[in-house]
mmCIF file of C-alpha atoms and ligand atoms in Angstrom:
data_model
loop_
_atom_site.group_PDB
_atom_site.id
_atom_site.type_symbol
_atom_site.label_atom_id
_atom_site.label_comp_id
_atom_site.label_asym_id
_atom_site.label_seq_id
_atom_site.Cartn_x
_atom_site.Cartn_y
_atom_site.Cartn_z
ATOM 1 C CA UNK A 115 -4.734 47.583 -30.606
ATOM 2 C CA UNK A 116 -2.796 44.714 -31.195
ATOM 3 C CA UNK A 117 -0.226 42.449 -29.266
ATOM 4 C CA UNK A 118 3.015 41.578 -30.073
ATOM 5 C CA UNK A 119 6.930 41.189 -30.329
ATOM 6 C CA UNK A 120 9.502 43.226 -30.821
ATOM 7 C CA UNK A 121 11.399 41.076 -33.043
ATOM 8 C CA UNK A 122 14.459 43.584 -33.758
ATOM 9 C CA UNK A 123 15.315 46.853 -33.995
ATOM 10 C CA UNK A 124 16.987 48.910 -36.610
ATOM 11 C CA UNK A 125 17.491 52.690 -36.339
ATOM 12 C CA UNK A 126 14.605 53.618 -34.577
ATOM 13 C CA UNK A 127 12.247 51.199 -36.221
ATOM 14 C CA UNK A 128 11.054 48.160 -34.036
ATOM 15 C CA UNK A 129 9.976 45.073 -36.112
ATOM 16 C CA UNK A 130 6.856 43.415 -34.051
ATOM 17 C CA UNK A 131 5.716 40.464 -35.125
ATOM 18 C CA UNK A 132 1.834 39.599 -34.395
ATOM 19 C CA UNK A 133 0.967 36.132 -35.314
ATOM 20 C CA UNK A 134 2.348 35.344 -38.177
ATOM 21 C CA UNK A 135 2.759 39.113 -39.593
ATOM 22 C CA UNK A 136 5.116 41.854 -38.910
ATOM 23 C CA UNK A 137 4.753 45.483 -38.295
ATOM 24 C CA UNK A 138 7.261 48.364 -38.601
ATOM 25 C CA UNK A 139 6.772 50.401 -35.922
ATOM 26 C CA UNK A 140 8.058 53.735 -34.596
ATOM 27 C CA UNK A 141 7.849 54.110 -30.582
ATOM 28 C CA UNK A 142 5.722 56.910 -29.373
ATOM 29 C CA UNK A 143 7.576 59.899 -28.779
ATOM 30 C CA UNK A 144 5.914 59.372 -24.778
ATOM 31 C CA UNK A 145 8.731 56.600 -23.823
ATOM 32 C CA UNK A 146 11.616 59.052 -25.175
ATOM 33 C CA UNK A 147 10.473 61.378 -22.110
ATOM 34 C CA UNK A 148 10.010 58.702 -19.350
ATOM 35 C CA UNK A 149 13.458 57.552 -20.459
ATOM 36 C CA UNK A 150 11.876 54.116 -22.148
ATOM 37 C CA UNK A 151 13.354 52.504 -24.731
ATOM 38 C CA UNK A 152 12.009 49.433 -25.894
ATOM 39 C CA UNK A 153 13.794 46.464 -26.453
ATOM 40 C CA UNK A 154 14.073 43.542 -28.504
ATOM 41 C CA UNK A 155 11.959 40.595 -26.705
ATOM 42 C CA UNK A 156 9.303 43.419 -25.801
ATOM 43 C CA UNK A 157 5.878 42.377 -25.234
ATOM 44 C CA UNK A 158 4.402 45.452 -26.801
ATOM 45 C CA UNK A 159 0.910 46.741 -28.041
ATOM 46 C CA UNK A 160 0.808 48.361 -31.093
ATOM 47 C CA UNK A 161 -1.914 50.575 -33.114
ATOM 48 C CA UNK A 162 -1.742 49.897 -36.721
ATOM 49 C CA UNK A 163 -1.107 53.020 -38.729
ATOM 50 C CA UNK A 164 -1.162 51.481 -42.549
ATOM 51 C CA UNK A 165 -2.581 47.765 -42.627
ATOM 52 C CA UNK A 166 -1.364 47.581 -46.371
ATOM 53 C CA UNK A 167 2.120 48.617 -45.933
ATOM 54 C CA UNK A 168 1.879 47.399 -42.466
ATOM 55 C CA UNK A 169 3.204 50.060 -40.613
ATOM 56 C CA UNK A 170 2.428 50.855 -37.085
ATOM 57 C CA UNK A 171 2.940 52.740 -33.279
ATOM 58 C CA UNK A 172 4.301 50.908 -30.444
ATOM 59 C CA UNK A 173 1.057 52.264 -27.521
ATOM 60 C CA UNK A 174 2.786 50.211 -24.697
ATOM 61 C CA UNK A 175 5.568 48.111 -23.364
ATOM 62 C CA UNK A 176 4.727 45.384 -21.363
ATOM 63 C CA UNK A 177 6.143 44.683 -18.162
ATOM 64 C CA UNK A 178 9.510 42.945 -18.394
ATOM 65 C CA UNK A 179 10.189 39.648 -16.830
ATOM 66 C CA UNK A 180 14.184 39.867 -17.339
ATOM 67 C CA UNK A 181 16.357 42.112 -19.042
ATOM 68 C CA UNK A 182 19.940 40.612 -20.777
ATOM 69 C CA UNK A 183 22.856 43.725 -21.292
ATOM 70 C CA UNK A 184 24.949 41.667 -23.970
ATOM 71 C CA UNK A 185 23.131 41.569 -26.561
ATOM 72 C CA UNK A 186 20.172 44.039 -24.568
ATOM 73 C CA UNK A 187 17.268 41.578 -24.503
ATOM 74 C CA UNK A 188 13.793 42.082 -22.828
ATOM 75 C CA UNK A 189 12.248 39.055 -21.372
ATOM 76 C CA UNK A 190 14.222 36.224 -21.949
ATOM 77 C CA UNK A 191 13.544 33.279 -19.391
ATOM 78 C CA UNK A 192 16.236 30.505 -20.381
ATOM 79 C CA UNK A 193 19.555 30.018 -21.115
ATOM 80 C CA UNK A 194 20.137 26.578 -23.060
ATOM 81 C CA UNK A 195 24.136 25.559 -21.904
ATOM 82 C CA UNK A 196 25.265 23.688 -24.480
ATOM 83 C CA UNK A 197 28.463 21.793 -24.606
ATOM 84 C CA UNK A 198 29.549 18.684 -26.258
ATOM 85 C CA UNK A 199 31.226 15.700 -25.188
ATOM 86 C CA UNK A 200 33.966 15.747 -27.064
ATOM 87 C CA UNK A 201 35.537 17.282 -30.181
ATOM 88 C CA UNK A 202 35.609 19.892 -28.601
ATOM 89 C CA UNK A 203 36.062 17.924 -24.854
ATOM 90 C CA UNK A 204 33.821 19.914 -22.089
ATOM 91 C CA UNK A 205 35.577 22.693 -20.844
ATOM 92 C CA UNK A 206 34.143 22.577 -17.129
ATOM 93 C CA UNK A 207 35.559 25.361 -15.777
ATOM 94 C CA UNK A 208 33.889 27.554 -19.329
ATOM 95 C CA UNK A 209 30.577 25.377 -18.224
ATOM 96 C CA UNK A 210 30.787 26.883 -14.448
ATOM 97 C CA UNK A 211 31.083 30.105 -15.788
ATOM 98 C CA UNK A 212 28.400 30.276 -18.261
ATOM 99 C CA UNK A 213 26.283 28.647 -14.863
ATOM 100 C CA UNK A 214 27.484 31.760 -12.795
ATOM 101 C CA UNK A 215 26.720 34.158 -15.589
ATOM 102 C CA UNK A 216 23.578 32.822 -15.955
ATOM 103 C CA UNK A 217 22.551 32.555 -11.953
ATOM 104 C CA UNK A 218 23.297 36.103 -11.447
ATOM 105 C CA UNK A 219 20.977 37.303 -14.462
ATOM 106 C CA UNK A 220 18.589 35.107 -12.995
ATOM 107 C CA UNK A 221 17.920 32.796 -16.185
ATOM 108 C CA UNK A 222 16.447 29.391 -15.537
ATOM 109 C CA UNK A 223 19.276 26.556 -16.657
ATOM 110 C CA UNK A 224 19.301 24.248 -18.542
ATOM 111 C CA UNK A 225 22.802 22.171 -19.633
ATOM 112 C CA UNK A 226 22.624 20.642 -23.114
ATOM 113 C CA UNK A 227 25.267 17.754 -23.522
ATOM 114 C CA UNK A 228 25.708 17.489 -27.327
ATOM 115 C CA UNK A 229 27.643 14.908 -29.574
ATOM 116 C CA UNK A 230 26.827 12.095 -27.030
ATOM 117 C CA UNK A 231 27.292 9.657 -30.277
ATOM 118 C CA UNK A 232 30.755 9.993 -29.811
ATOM 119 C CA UNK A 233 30.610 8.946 -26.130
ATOM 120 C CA UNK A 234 30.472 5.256 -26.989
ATOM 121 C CA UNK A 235 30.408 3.464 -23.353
ATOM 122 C CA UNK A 236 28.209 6.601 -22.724
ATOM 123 C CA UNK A 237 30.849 7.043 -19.390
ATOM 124 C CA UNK A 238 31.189 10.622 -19.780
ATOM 125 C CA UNK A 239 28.164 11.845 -20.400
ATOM 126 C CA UNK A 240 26.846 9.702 -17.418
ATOM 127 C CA UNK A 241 29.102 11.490 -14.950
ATOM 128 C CA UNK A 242 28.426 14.679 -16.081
ATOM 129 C CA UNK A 243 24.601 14.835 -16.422
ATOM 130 C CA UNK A 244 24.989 13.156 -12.558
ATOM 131 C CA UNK A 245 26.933 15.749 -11.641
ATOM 132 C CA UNK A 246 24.555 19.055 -12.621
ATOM 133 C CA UNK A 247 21.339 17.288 -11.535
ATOM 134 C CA UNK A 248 22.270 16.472 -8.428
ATOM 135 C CA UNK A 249 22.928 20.143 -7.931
ATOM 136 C CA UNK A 250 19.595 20.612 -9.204
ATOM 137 C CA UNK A 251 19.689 21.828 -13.271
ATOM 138 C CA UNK A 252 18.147 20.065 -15.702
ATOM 139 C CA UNK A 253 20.511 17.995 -18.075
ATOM 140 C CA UNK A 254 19.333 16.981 -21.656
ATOM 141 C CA UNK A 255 21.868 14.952 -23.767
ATOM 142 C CA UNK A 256 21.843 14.960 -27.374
ATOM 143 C CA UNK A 257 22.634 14.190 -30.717
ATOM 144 C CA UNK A 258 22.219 15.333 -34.012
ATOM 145 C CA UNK A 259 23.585 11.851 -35.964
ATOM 146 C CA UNK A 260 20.828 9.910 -34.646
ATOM 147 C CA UNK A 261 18.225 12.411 -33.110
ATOM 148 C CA UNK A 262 17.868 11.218 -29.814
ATOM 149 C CA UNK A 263 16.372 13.527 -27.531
ATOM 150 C CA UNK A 264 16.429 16.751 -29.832
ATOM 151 C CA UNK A 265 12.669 16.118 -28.682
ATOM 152 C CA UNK A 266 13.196 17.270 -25.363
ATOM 153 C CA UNK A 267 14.811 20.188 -25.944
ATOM 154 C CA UNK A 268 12.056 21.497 -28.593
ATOM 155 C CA UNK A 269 9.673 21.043 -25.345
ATOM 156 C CA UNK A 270 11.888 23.173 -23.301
ATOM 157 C CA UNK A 271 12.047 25.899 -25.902
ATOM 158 C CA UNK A 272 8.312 26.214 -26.393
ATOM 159 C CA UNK A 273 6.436 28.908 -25.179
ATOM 160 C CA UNK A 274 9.347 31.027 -24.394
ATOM 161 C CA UNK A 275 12.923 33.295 -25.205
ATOM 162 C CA UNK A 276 15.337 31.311 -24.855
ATOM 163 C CA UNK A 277 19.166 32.276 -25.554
ATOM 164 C CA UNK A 278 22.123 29.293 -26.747
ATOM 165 C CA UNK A 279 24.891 29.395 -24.638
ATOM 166 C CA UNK A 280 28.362 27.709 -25.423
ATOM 167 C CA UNK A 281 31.375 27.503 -27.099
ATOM 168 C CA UNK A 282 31.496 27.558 -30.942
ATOM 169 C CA UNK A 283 31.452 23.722 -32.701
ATOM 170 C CA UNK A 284 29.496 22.373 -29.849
ATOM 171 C CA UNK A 285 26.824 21.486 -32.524
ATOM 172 C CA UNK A 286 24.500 24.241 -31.393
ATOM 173 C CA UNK A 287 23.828 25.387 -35.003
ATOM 174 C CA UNK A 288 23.194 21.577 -35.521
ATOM 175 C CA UNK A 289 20.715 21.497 -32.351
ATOM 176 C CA UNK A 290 18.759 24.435 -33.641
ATOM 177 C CA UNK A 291 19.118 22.839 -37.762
ATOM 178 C CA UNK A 292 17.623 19.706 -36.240
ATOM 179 C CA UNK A 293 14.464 21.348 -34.852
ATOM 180 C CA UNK A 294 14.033 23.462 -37.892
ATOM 181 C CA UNK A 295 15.801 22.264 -41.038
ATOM 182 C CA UNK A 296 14.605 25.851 -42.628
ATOM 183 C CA UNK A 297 16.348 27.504 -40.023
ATOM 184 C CA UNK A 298 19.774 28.471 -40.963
ATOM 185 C CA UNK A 299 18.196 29.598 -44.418
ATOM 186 C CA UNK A 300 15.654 32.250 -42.066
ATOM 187 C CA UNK A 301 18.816 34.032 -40.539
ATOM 188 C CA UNK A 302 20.757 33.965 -43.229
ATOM 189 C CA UNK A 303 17.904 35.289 -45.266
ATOM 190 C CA UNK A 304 17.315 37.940 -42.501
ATOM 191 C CA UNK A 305 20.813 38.976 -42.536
ATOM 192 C CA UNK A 306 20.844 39.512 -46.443
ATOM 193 C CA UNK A 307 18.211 41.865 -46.107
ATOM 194 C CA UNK A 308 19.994 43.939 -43.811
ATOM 195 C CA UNK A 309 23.098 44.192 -46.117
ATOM 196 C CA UNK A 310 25.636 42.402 -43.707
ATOM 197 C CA UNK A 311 27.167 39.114 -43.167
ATOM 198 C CA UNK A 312 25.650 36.775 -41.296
ATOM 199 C CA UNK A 313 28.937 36.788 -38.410
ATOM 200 C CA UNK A 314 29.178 40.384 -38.687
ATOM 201 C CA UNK A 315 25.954 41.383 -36.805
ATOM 202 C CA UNK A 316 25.953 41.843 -33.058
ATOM 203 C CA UNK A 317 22.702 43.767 -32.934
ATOM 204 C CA UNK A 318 20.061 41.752 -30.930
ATOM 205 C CA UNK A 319 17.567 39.719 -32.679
ATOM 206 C CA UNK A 320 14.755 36.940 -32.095
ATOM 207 C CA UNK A 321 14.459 34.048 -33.995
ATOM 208 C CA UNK A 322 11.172 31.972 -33.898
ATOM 209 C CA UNK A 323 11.508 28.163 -34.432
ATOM 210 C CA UNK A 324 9.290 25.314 -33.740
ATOM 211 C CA UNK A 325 5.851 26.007 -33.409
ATOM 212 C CA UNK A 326 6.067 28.659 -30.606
ATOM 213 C CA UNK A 327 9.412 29.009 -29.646
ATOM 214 C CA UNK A 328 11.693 32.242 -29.710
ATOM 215 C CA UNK A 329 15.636 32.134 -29.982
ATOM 216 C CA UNK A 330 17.742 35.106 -29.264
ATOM 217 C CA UNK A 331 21.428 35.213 -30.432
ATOM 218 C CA UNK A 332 23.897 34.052 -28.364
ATOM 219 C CA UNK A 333 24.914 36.265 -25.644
ATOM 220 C CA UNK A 334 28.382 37.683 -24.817
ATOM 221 C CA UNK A 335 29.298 35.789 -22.064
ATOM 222 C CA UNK A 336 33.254 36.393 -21.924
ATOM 223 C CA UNK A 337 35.765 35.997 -18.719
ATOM 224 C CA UNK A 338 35.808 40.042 -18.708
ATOM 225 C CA UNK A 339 32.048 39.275 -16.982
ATOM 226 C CA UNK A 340 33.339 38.181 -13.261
ATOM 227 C CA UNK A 341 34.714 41.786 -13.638
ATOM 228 C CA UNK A 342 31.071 42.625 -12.469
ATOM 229 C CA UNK A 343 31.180 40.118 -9.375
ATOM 230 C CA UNK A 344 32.397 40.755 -6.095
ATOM 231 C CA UNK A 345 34.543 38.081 -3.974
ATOM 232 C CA UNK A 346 31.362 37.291 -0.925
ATOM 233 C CA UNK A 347 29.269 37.291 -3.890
ATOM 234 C CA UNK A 348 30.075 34.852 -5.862
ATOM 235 C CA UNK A 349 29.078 31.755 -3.502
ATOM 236 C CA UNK A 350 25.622 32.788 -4.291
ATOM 237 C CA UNK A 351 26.258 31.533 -7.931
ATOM 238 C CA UNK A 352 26.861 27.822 -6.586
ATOM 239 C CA UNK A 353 23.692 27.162 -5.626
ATOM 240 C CA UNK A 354 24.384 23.833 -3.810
ATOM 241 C CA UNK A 355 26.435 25.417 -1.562
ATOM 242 C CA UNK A 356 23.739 27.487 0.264
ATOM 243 C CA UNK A 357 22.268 24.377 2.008
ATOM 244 C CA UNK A 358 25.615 23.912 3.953
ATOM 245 C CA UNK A 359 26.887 27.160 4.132
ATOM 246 C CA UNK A 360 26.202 28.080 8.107
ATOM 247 C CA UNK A 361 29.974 28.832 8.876
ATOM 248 C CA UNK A 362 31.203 30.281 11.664
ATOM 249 C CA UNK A 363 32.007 33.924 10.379
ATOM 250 C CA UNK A 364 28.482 33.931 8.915
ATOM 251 C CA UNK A 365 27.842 35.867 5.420
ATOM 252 C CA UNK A 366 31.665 36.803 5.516
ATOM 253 C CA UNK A 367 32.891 33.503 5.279
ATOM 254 C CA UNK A 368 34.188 32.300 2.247
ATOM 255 C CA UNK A 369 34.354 29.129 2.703
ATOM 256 C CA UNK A 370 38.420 29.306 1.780
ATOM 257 C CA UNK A 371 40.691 29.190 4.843
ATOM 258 C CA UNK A 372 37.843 30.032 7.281
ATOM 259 C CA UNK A 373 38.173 27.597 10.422
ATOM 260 C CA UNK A 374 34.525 26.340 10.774
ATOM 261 C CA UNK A 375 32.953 26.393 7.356
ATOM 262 C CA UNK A 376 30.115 24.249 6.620
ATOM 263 C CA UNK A 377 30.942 24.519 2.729
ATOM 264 C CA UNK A 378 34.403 23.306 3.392
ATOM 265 C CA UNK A 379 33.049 20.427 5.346
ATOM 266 C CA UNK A 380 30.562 19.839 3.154
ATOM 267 C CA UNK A 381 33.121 19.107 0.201
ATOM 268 C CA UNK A 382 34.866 16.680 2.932
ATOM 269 C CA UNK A 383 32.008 14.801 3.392
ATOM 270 C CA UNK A 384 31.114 14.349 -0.026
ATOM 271 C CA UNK A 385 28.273 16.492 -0.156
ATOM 272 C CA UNK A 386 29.740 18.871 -2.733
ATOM 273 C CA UNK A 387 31.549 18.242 -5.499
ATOM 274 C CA UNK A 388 35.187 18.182 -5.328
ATOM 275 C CA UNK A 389 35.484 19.596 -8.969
ATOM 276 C CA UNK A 390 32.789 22.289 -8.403
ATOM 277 C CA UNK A 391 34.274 23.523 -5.029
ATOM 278 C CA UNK A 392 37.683 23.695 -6.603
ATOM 279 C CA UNK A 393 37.007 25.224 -9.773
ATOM 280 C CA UNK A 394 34.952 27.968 -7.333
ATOM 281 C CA UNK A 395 38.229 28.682 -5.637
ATOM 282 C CA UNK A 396 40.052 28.960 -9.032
ATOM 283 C CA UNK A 397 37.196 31.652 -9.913
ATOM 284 C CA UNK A 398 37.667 33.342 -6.665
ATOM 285 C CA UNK A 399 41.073 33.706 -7.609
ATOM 286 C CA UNK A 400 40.276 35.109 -10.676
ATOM 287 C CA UNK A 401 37.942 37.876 -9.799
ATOM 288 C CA UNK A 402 39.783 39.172 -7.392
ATOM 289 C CA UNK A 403 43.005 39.190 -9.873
ATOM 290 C CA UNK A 404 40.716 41.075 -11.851
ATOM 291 C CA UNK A 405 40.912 43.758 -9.378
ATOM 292 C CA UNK A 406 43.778 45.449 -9.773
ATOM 293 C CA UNK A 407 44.915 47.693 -6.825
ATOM 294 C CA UNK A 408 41.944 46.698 -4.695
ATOM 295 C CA UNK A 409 43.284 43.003 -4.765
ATOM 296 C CA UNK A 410 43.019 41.258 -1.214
ATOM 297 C CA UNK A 411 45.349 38.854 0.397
ATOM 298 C CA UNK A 412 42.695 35.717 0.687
HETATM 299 P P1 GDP B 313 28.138 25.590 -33.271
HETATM 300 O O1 GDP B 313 29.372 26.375 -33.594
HETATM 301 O O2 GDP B 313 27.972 25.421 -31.795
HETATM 302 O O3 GDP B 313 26.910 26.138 -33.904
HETATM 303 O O4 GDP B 313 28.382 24.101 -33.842
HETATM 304 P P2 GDP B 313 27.891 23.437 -35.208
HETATM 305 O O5 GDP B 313 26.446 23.119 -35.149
HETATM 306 O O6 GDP B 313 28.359 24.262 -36.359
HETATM 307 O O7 GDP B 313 28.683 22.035 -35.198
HETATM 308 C C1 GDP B 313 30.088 21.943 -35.204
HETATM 309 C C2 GDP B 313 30.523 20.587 -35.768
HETATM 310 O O8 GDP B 313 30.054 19.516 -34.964
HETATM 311 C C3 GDP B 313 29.967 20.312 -37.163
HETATM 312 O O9 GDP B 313 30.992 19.736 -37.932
HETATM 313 C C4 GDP B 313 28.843 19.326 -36.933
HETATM 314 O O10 GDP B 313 28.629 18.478 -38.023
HETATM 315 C C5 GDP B 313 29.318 18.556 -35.732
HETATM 316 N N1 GDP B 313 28.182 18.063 -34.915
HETATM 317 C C6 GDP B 313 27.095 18.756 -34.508
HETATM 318 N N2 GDP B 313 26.270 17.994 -33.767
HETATM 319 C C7 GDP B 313 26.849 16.764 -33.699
HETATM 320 C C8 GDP B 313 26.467 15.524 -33.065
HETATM 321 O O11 GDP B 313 25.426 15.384 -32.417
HETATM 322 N N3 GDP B 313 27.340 14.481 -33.192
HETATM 323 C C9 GDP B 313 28.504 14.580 -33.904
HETATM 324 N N4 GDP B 313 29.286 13.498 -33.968
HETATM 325 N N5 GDP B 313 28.880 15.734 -34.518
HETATM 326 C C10 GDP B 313 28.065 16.808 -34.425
HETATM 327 ZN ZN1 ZN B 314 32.284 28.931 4.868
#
């Protein structure tokens, strides 16, 4: 048997790649009955059914680290943030968001500033980058006009799925062009061979690039996701507030017009963010707009 990938999926055939070579496989009928259905980003071991024409069996699915709904992914481990600088500016409250939707699908962060040659006192960039580490993420600032640090970022992708996360015409085309200059031609090439545009897809797909990195498309992270988040849960999503958040109505606290909340004094004494904090409140708001008749008075 042999290990592999499934690299995408297409009507009931799974495309695993193994090495450097890719099998069309069928799934045995088994996971149909246990209610299985394998997934793109599948670790999977296959039995090889026609070496020539390279056709094979999917034997067994590998335990899954993670598992993405939009677009369904197995086993992706990071979630590369990317916004730029400027053109377009950073939309924080868009980059607290993505954080959130990436916290509660338990993704390991990472928060790519792009375009940083356009920052020219390098102000911006400074502030922000200060801003998520302190919290705790890992920042990596980059740019594609002079190269600096696209590096870093081909170390973080290595050795694992990672998904691009961001607005579009933050560069992360660029990012991924920069690592790969072959790239764009792969996907495109890809796409060609399954008759459809290249903007028109939406099925799931892996992308390798580098030496032993996989990319999966962007996900769907959209606004209509804090329908899926309920008002005492989404404190758990701003990680730095857990350290400070032993308020006096416990779990049920909010940390909104609560008398004796840690998180509220906290943001007093500097020890959260002022922006963060805020834009949390502004989110609260949000979800619980989002709720129609079961709306509460907070
Ligand atoms: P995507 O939509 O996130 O994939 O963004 P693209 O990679 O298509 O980039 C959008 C625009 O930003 C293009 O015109 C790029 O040339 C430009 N761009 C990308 N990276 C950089 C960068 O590092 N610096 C500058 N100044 N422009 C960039
Ligand atoms: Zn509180």
């Amino acid at each position: 048997m042999l290990k592999g990938i499934i690299i995408k999926g297409i009507s009931g055939f799974y495309y695993v790649e193994v090495g450097d070579q890719l099998y069309e496989c069928k799934a045995r009928g088994l996971f149909r009955k246990k209610n299985i259905t394998p997934l793109v980003g599948d670790r999977v071991s296959i039995s090889v059914v026609d070496e020539d024409e390279k056709k094979g069996v999917i034997e067994d699915i590998h335990k899954r680290v993670s598992e993405l709904v939009r677009p369904p992914i197995a086993n992706v481990e990071k979630v590369i943030i990317t916004f730029s600088i400027k053109e377009p500016s950073p939309n924080m409250s868009l980059l607290d968001k993505f954080i959130i939707f990436s916290e509660k699908e338990n993704l390991e962060i990472v928060i790519v500033l792009s375009k940083i040659d356009l920052d020219k006192d390098g102000e911006i960039t400074r502030s922000i980058k200060e801003e998520f580490e302190k919290i705790g993420y890992k920042v990596i600032t980059v740019s594609t006009v002079t190269g600096e640090n696209i590096d870093k970022i081909i170390e973080e992708l290595e050795d694992s799925i990672s998904v691009f996360a961001g607005q579009s015409g933050v560069g992360k085309s660029s990012i991924l062009n920069a690592i790969d200059p072959s790239f764009k031609l792969e996907t495109a090439e890809i796409s060609k061979k399954l008759g459809r545009g290249k903007h028109t897809t939406r099925h799931a797909e892996l992308y390798k690039i580098g030496k032993n990195a996989i990319i999966a498309d962007t996900p769907g992270f959209s606004s209509l996701e804090l329908n899926n988040i309920e008002i005492e849960e989404l404190q758990e999503y701003f990680v730095e507030f857990g350290q400070y958040a032993d308020c006096r109505f416990g779990s049920k606290c909010i940390h909104k017009n609560e008398p004796g909340c840690g998180v509220k004094e906290a943001v007093e004494e500097g020890n959260i963010s002022k922006r963060r904090y805020e834009s949390y409140l502004h989110i609260l708001d949000e979800i619980n707009n989002l709720k129609g008749k079961f709306k509460r008075k907070l």
